[in-house]
Amino acid sequence: MNTSVKPPVWFWVVSVIALLWNLLGVMNYLNQAFNQVALLEAMDQAQREAFEGIPAWATAAFAIAVFSGTLASIGLLLRKKWARPLFIVSLVAVVIQFAHWLFISNAVEAFGPSTYGMPIVVVLIGIYLIFFAKKGIEKGWLK
């Protein structure tokens, strides 16, 4: 007999919010990848240098982070336990991306100390989503 444990309503709410959050990341990535001229026009010289100095490996980490996070969020909505390893991949990729942005490039000097804000929020949400998926697996909500 195949019995399925139904997740509570808040599971669905968090899962939808996770998908929307990660889709915002995809939109940000696509904007950065395909709208560079408009982005650069709004920056001063130091900011332009920081932005233009992003290496391919950091851009790749950004893409891996947002697309694996989006797939993981879809996995939550499909109630699949493979969501958790994808959230882990996403977090590792985002840490790699932000390590370059915050510690290797001159982004903090160019954009100011507020540059630390979004990376902190993104990493904390990434950690939360890993534990959220783990709880879903433990409770039998994800199979």
Short mmCIF file of C-alpha atoms in Angstrom, two decimals:
data_model
loop_
_atom_site.label_atom_id
_atom_site.label_comp_id
_atom_site.label_asym_id
_atom_site.label_seq_id
_atom_site.Cartn_x
_atom_site.Cartn_y
_atom_site.Cartn_z
CA MET A 1 0.00 0.00 0.00
CA ASN A 2 1.38 3.39 -0.99
CA THR A 3 0.61 5.98 1.64
CA SER A 4 1.68 9.54 1.19
CA VAL A 5 2.19 12.06 3.93
CA LYS A 6 0.55 15.32 2.93
CA PRO A 7 2.62 18.39 3.64
CA PRO A 8 1.00 21.26 5.53
CA VAL A 9 -0.15 24.41 3.75
CA TRP A 10 2.90 26.34 4.95
CA PHE A 11 5.11 23.86 3.05
CA TRP A 12 3.43 24.93 -0.19
CA VAL A 13 3.67 28.60 0.72
CA VAL A 14 7.41 28.33 1.42
CA SER A 15 7.92 26.27 -1.75
CA VAL A 16 6.17 28.85 -3.94
CA ILE A 17 8.13 31.69 -2.31
CA ALA A 18 11.35 29.70 -2.90
CA LEU A 19 10.47 29.33 -6.58
CA LEU A 20 9.67 33.04 -6.93
CA TRP A 21 12.92 33.96 -5.12
CA ASN A 22 14.98 31.76 -7.43
CA LEU A 23 13.17 33.02 -10.52
CA LEU A 24 14.19 36.53 -9.46
CA GLY A 25 17.76 35.23 -9.42
CA VAL A 26 17.32 33.85 -12.95
CA MET A 27 15.95 37.21 -14.10
CA ASN A 28 18.92 38.97 -12.50
CA TYR A 29 21.35 36.60 -14.20
CA LEU A 30 19.68 37.02 -17.60
CA ASN A 31 19.62 40.80 -17.18
CA GLN A 32 23.33 40.79 -16.33
CA ALA A 33 24.13 38.47 -19.24
CA PHE A 34 22.02 40.14 -21.94
CA ASN A 35 21.58 43.76 -20.84
CA GLN A 36 25.16 44.74 -20.04
CA VAL A 37 25.17 47.99 -22.00
CA ALA A 38 22.27 49.45 -20.02
CA LEU A 39 23.75 48.25 -16.74
CA LEU A 40 27.16 49.72 -17.51
CA GLU A 41 25.71 53.08 -18.56
CA ALA A 42 24.25 53.50 -15.07
CA MET A 43 27.61 52.89 -13.35
CA ASP A 44 30.56 55.12 -12.55
CA GLN A 45 34.06 54.14 -13.71
CA ALA A 46 35.02 52.13 -10.60
CA GLN A 47 31.75 50.21 -10.70
CA ARG A 48 32.18 49.51 -14.41
CA GLU A 49 35.66 48.13 -13.79
CA ALA A 50 34.38 45.83 -11.04
CA PHE A 51 31.50 44.63 -13.21
CA GLU A 52 33.59 44.19 -16.35
CA GLY A 53 36.25 42.34 -14.34
CA ILE A 54 33.96 39.45 -13.44
CA PRO A 55 35.68 36.30 -14.78
CA ALA A 56 33.85 33.59 -16.70
CA TRP A 57 34.09 31.16 -13.77
CA ALA A 58 32.25 33.59 -11.47
CA THR A 59 29.56 34.15 -14.10
CA ALA A 60 29.26 30.38 -14.50
CA ALA A 61 28.89 30.02 -10.73
CA PHE A 62 26.10 32.64 -10.83
CA ALA A 63 24.29 30.68 -13.58
CA ILE A 64 24.69 27.37 -11.73
CA ALA A 65 23.44 28.94 -8.50
CA VAL A 66 20.25 30.43 -9.91
CA PHE A 67 19.31 27.61 -12.27
CA SER A 68 19.98 24.79 -9.77
CA GLY A 69 18.07 26.76 -7.12
CA THR A 70 15.13 27.16 -9.49
CA LEU A 71 15.16 23.45 -10.36
CA ALA A 72 15.37 22.61 -6.65
CA SER A 73 12.35 24.82 -5.96
CA ILE A 74 10.43 23.04 -8.71
CA GLY A 75 11.51 19.80 -7.02
CA LEU A 76 9.92 21.00 -3.78
CA LEU A 77 6.66 21.67 -5.58
CA LEU A 78 6.85 18.21 -7.16
CA ARG A 79 7.65 16.80 -3.71
CA LYS A 80 10.95 15.27 -4.85
CA LYS A 81 13.84 14.70 -2.48
CA TRP A 82 16.36 15.54 -5.21
CA ALA A 83 15.54 19.15 -4.38
CA ARG A 84 17.95 19.07 -1.44
CA PRO A 85 21.14 18.18 -3.34
CA LEU A 86 20.25 20.83 -5.93
CA PHE A 87 19.87 23.42 -3.15
CA ILE A 88 23.33 22.37 -1.91
CA VAL A 89 24.79 22.82 -5.41
CA SER A 90 23.11 26.23 -5.58
CA LEU A 91 24.55 27.32 -2.23
CA VAL A 92 28.08 26.17 -3.09
CA ALA A 93 27.90 28.00 -6.44
CA VAL A 94 26.60 31.19 -4.85
CA VAL A 95 29.37 31.13 -2.23
CA ILE A 96 31.93 30.78 -5.03
CA GLN A 97 30.34 33.65 -6.95
CA PHE A 98 30.16 35.94 -3.93
CA ALA A 99 33.70 35.02 -2.82
CA HIS A 100 34.94 36.58 -6.03
CA TRP A 101 32.61 39.57 -5.81
CA LEU A 102 33.38 40.41 -2.19
CA PHE A 103 36.97 39.28 -1.64
CA ILE A 104 38.78 39.13 -4.99
CA SER A 105 37.29 41.99 -7.00
CA ASN A 106 37.13 45.63 -6.00
CA ALA A 107 33.31 45.55 -5.76
CA VAL A 108 33.17 46.65 -2.12
CA GLU A 109 35.35 49.68 -2.86
CA ALA A 110 33.34 50.48 -5.99
CA PHE A 111 29.83 49.95 -4.64
CA GLY A 112 30.34 50.58 -0.93
CA PRO A 113 29.78 48.50 2.21
CA SER A 114 26.15 47.82 1.28
CA THR A 115 27.65 45.35 -1.21
CA TYR A 116 27.71 42.81 1.65
CA GLY A 117 23.94 42.96 2.21
CA MET A 118 22.55 40.89 -0.65
CA PRO A 119 25.19 38.13 -0.45
CA ILE A 120 24.41 37.66 3.25
CA VAL A 121 20.67 37.44 2.54
CA VAL A 122 21.17 35.03 -0.37
CA VAL A 123 23.46 32.71 1.61
CA LEU A 124 21.08 32.66 4.61
CA ILE A 125 18.11 31.85 2.38
CA GLY A 126 20.18 29.15 0.67
CA ILE A 127 21.02 27.55 4.02
CA TYR A 128 17.38 27.75 5.08
CA LEU A 129 16.20 26.04 1.88
CA ILE A 130 18.64 23.17 2.40
CA PHE A 131 17.30 22.59 5.90
CA PHE A 132 13.72 23.06 4.69
CA ALA A 133 14.21 20.32 2.09
CA LYS A 134 15.88 18.11 4.72
CA LYS A 135 12.88 18.53 6.98
CA GLY A 136 10.60 17.70 4.06
CA ILE A 137 12.50 14.47 3.48
CA GLU A 138 12.44 13.56 7.20
CA LYS A 139 8.69 14.24 7.43
CA GLY A 140 8.00 12.20 4.30
CA TRP A 141 6.75 15.20 2.31
CA LEU A 142 9.47 14.68 -0.28
CA LYS A 143 9.96 11.28 -1.88
#
